[in-house]
C-alpha positions as MATLAB code, in Angstrom:
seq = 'XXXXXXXXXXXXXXXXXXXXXXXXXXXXXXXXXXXXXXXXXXXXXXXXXXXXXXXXXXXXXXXXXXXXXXXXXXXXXXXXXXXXXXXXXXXXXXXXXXXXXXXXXXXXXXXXXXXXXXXXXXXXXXXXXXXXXXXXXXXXXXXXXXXXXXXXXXXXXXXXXXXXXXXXXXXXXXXXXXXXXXXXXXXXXXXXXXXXXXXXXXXXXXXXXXXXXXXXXXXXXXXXXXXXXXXXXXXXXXXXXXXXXXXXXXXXXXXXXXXXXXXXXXXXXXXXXXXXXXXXXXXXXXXXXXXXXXXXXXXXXXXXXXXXXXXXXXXXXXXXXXXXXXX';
ca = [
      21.135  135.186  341.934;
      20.333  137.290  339.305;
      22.970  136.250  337.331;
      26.620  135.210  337.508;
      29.416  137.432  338.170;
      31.990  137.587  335.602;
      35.526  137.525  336.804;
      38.862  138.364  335.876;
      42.464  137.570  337.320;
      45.329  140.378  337.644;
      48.788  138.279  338.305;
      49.004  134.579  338.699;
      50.740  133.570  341.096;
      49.978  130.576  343.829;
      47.267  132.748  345.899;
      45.471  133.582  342.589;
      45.783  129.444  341.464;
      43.744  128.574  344.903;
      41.494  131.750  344.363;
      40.792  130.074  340.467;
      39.925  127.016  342.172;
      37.219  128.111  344.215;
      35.734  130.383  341.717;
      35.050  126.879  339.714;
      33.428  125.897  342.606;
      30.985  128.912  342.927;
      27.572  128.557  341.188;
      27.280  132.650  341.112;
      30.528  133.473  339.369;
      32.461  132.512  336.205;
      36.025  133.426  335.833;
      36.159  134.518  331.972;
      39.851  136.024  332.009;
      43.008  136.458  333.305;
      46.407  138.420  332.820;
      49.965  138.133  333.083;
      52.899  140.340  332.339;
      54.088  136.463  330.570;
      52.026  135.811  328.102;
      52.832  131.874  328.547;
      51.889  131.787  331.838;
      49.163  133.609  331.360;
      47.631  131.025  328.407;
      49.469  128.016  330.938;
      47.296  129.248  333.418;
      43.856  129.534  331.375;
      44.440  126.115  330.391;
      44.256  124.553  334.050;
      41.468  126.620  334.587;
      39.411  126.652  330.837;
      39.747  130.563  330.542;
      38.884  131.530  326.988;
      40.635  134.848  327.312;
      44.698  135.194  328.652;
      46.427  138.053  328.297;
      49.942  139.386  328.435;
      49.001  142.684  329.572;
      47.150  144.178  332.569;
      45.679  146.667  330.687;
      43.929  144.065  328.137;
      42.081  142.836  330.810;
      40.540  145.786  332.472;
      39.804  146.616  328.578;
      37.778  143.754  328.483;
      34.242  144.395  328.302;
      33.186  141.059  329.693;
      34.744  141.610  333.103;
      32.389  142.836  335.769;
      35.485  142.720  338.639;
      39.000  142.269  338.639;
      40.628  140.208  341.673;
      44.250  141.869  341.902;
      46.955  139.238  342.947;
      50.137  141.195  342.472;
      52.465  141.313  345.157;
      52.089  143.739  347.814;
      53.422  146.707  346.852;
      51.985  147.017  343.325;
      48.352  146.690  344.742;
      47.696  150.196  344.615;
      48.777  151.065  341.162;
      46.771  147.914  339.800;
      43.555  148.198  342.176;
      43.589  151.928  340.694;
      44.241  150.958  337.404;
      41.184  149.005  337.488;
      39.098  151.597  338.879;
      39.796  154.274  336.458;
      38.800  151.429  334.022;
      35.803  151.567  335.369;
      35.924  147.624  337.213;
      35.124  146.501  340.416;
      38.096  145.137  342.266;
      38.397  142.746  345.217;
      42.059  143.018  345.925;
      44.660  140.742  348.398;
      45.289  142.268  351.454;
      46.975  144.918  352.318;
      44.839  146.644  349.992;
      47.391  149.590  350.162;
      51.081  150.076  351.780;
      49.593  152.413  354.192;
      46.623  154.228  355.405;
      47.083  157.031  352.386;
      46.987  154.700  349.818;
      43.666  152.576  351.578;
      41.889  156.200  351.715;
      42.605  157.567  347.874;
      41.500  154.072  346.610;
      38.446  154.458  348.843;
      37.522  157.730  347.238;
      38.206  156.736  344.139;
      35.681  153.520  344.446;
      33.269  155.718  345.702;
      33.933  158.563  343.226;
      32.920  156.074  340.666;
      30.527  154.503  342.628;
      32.525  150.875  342.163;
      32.596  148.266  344.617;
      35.913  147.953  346.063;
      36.929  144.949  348.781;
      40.090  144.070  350.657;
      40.682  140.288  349.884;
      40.340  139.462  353.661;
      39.073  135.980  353.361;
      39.389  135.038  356.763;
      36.347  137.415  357.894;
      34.256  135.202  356.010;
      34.982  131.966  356.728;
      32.847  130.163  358.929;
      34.776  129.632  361.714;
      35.296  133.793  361.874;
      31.240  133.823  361.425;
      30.761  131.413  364.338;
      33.494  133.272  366.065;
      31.615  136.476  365.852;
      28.263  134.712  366.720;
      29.117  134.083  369.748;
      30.929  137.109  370.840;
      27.190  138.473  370.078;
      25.665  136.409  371.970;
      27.442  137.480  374.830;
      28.879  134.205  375.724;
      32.513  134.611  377.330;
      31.529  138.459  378.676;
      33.540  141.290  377.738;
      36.861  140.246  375.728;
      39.988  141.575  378.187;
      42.579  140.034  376.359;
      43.344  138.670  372.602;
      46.511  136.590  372.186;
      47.587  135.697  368.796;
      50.593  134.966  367.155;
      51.141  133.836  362.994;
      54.608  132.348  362.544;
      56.243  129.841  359.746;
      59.710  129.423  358.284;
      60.232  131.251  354.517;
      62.370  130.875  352.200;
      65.250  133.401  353.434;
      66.528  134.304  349.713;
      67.617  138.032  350.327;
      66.080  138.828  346.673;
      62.787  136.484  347.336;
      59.221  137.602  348.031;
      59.888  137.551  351.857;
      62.995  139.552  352.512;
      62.588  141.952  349.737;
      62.127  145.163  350.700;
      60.976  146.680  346.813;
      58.275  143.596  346.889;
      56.408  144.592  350.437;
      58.493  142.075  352.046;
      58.494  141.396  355.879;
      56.701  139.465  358.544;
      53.707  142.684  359.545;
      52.600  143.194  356.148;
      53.026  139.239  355.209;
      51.466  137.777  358.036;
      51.286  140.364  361.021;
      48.281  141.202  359.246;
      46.102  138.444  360.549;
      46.468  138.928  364.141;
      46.212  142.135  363.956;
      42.959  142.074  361.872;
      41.337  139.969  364.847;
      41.975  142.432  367.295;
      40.810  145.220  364.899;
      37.695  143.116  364.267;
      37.114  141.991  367.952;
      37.920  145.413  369.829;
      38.435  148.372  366.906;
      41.611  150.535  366.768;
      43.817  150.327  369.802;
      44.512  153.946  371.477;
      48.141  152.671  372.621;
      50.453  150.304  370.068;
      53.773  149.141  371.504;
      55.943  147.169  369.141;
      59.560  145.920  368.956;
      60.571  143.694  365.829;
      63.580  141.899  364.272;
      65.053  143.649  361.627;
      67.265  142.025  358.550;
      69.833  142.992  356.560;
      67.475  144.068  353.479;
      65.784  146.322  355.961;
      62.787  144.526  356.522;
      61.164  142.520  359.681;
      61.597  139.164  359.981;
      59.708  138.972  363.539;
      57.433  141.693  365.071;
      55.956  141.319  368.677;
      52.858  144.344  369.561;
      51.055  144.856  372.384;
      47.932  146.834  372.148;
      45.761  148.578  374.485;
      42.371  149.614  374.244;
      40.550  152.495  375.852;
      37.667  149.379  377.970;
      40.895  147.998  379.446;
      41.389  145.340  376.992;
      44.781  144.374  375.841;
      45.890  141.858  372.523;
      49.479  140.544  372.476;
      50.553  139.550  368.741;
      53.541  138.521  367.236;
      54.828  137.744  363.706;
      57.509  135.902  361.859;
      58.950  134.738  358.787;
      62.057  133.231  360.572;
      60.102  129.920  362.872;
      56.917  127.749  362.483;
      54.670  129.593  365.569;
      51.337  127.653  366.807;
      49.962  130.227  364.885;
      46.798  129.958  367.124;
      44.574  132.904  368.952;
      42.405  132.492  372.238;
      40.191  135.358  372.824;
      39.639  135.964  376.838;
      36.558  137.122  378.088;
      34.954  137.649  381.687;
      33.277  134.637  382.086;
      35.407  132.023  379.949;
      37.776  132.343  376.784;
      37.330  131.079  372.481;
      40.501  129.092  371.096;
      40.390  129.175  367.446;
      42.568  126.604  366.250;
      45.697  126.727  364.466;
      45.519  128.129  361.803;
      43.593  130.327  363.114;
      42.801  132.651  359.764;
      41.915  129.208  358.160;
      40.228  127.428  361.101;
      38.420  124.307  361.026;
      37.870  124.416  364.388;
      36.952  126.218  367.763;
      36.778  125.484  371.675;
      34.862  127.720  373.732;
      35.319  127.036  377.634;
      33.366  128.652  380.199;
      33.451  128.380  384.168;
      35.800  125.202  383.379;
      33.357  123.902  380.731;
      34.493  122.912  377.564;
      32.919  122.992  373.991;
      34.221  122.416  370.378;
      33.213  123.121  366.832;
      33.901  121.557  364.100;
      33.683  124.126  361.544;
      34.631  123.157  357.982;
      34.621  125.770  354.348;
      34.485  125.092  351.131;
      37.673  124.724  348.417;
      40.461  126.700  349.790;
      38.363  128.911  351.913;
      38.096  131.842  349.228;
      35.061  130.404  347.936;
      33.115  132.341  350.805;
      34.576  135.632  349.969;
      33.750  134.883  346.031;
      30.082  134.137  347.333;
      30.333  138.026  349.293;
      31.445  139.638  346.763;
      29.094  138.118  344.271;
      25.661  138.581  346.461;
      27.205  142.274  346.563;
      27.315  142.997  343.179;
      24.240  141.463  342.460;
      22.301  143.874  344.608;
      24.391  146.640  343.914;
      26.219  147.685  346.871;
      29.550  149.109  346.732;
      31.238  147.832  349.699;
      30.516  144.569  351.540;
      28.535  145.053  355.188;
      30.788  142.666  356.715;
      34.115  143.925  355.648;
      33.698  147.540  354.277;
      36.443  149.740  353.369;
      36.469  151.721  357.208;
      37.840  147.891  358.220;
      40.365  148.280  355.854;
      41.369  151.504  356.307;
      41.444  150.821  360.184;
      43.521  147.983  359.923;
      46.151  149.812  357.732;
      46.332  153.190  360.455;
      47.164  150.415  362.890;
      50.238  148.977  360.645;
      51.248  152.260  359.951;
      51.757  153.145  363.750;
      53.827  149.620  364.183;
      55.973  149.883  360.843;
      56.773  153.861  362.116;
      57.735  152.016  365.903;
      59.776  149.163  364.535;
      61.347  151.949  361.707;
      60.037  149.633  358.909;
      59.678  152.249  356.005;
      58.633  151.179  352.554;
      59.371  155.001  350.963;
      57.295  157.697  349.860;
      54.838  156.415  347.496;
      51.802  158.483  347.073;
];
């Protein structure tokens, strides 16, 4: 590496604590700031980690000078205001997923990256762990046939609090954009954007979905059947069906340490293991990036991103999930 990448933090909450974690771990990167609208939690937070600088504003760090990227942590719906905030700063930005509320948002932030010629990345760090890279190698390779059929479900019990992260409509809140995501990012990945979406979810009382079921079709024939939910613990598993023999990736699936590949009866695992939390291998992406100068990442460039938020636009307007005009 030509040298390492200098990182800062935008909100600090749990996701950006394990995202701290593995940046320690990475011998190409250095985390050298981090902000908070609390300016306690924001120096409580440099502490654990040995950040120098902590600020109480989000604007004081995309001032600083000695940030080359910004990784955006904020809850859902203010990742478009902050992600643009840092562009028009003039700093890279790898930001948590969804990227944007909805396809609109994906595509301005898009043109603004490349505008400014910035890199910009969707935080999707389960395309590059290396379960999803031996997932992908073998779909390659050929090795179950043509995929027919993806079945995946991501399920857990939240906390139900009407005002909490979960349930709250004005935060993003709601199984799809919470964890609906990850299924639905497999079958984007595996077999593009589906030319048919059928969807029927579980609305609550705060207007947002606390289970979402989707069937897709694709114009080969192939079909994925997802589901989602914030109400029940769900294997939270996927099994990818091919012609000649079908890929389980363990539960969890967007965190798997495992996979079993079975063909004409035959059975195979993997033991597949990451490093840290897992975000360490989408710190080392976005660091080889930067250090050659490209402004999107080959294996998970913006088109991904902006595919993957067309297809949860067409479920939120079939399950009448509408998080208001925003752009």
């Amino acid at each position: 590496m030509s040298k390492k990448v200098r990182w800062g933090i935008l909100g600090l909450g749990s996701i950006a604590n394990k995202f701290a974690h593995d940046l320690k771990l990475s011998p190409n990167a250095i985390l050298v700031s981090v902000a908070s609208r609390d300016i306690r939690k924001a120096q409580s937070f440099g502490q654990r980690f040995q950040v120098e600088q902590c600020y109480g504003t989000y604007e004081e760090l995309t001032d600083d000078h000695e940030v080359d990227i910004i990784y955006v942590a904020t809850p859902h719906v203010f990742h478009f205001e902050n992600t643009m905030m840092c562009l028009r700063k003039n700093k890279a930005v790898l930001c948590e997923k969804p990227i944007g509320m909805n396809a609109k948002e994906v595509a301005i932030l898009a043109a603004e990256a490349k505008a400014r010629g910035l890199f910009l990345m969707e935080a999707m760090w389960t395309r590059f762990i290396p379960a999803t890279e031996k997932l992908l190698s073998m779909i390659q390779r050929d090795e179950i046939g043509q995929i027919k059929h993806i079945n995946a479900d991501f399920g857990f019990s939240g906390d139900r609090e009407p005002t909490g992260r979960l349930y709250n409509k004005s935060l993003g809140g709601g199984s799809l954009l919470d964890v609906g995501i990850y299924p639905i990012f497999l079958s984007t990945l595996l077999l593009d954007v589906p030319f048919n979406v059928q969807a029927t979810a579980r609305m609550t009382k705060t207007g947002v979905d606390s289970y979402c079921a989707m069937l897709f079709d694709y114009e080969n024939g192939a079909t994925a059947c997802l589901e989602s939910s914030i109400e029940t613990d769900m294997p939270t598993e996927a099994r990818i069906y091919g012609e000649k023999g079908n890929i389980t990736i363990h539960s969890p699936f967007y965190h798997a340490e495992k996979i079993t590949q079975s063909i004409f009866g035959k059975s195979e695992s993997f033991d597949i293991g990451y490093v840290g939390y897992g975000y360490y291998h989408e710190i080392e992406e976005v660091s080889n990036c930067l250090n050659v100068q490209y402004t999107e990442s080959p294996k998970y460039p913006l088109s991904e991103s902006l595919k993957l938020a067309k297809v949860l636009d067409l479920i939120r307007s079939t399950i009448g999930l509408d998080y208001g005009n925003r752009v």
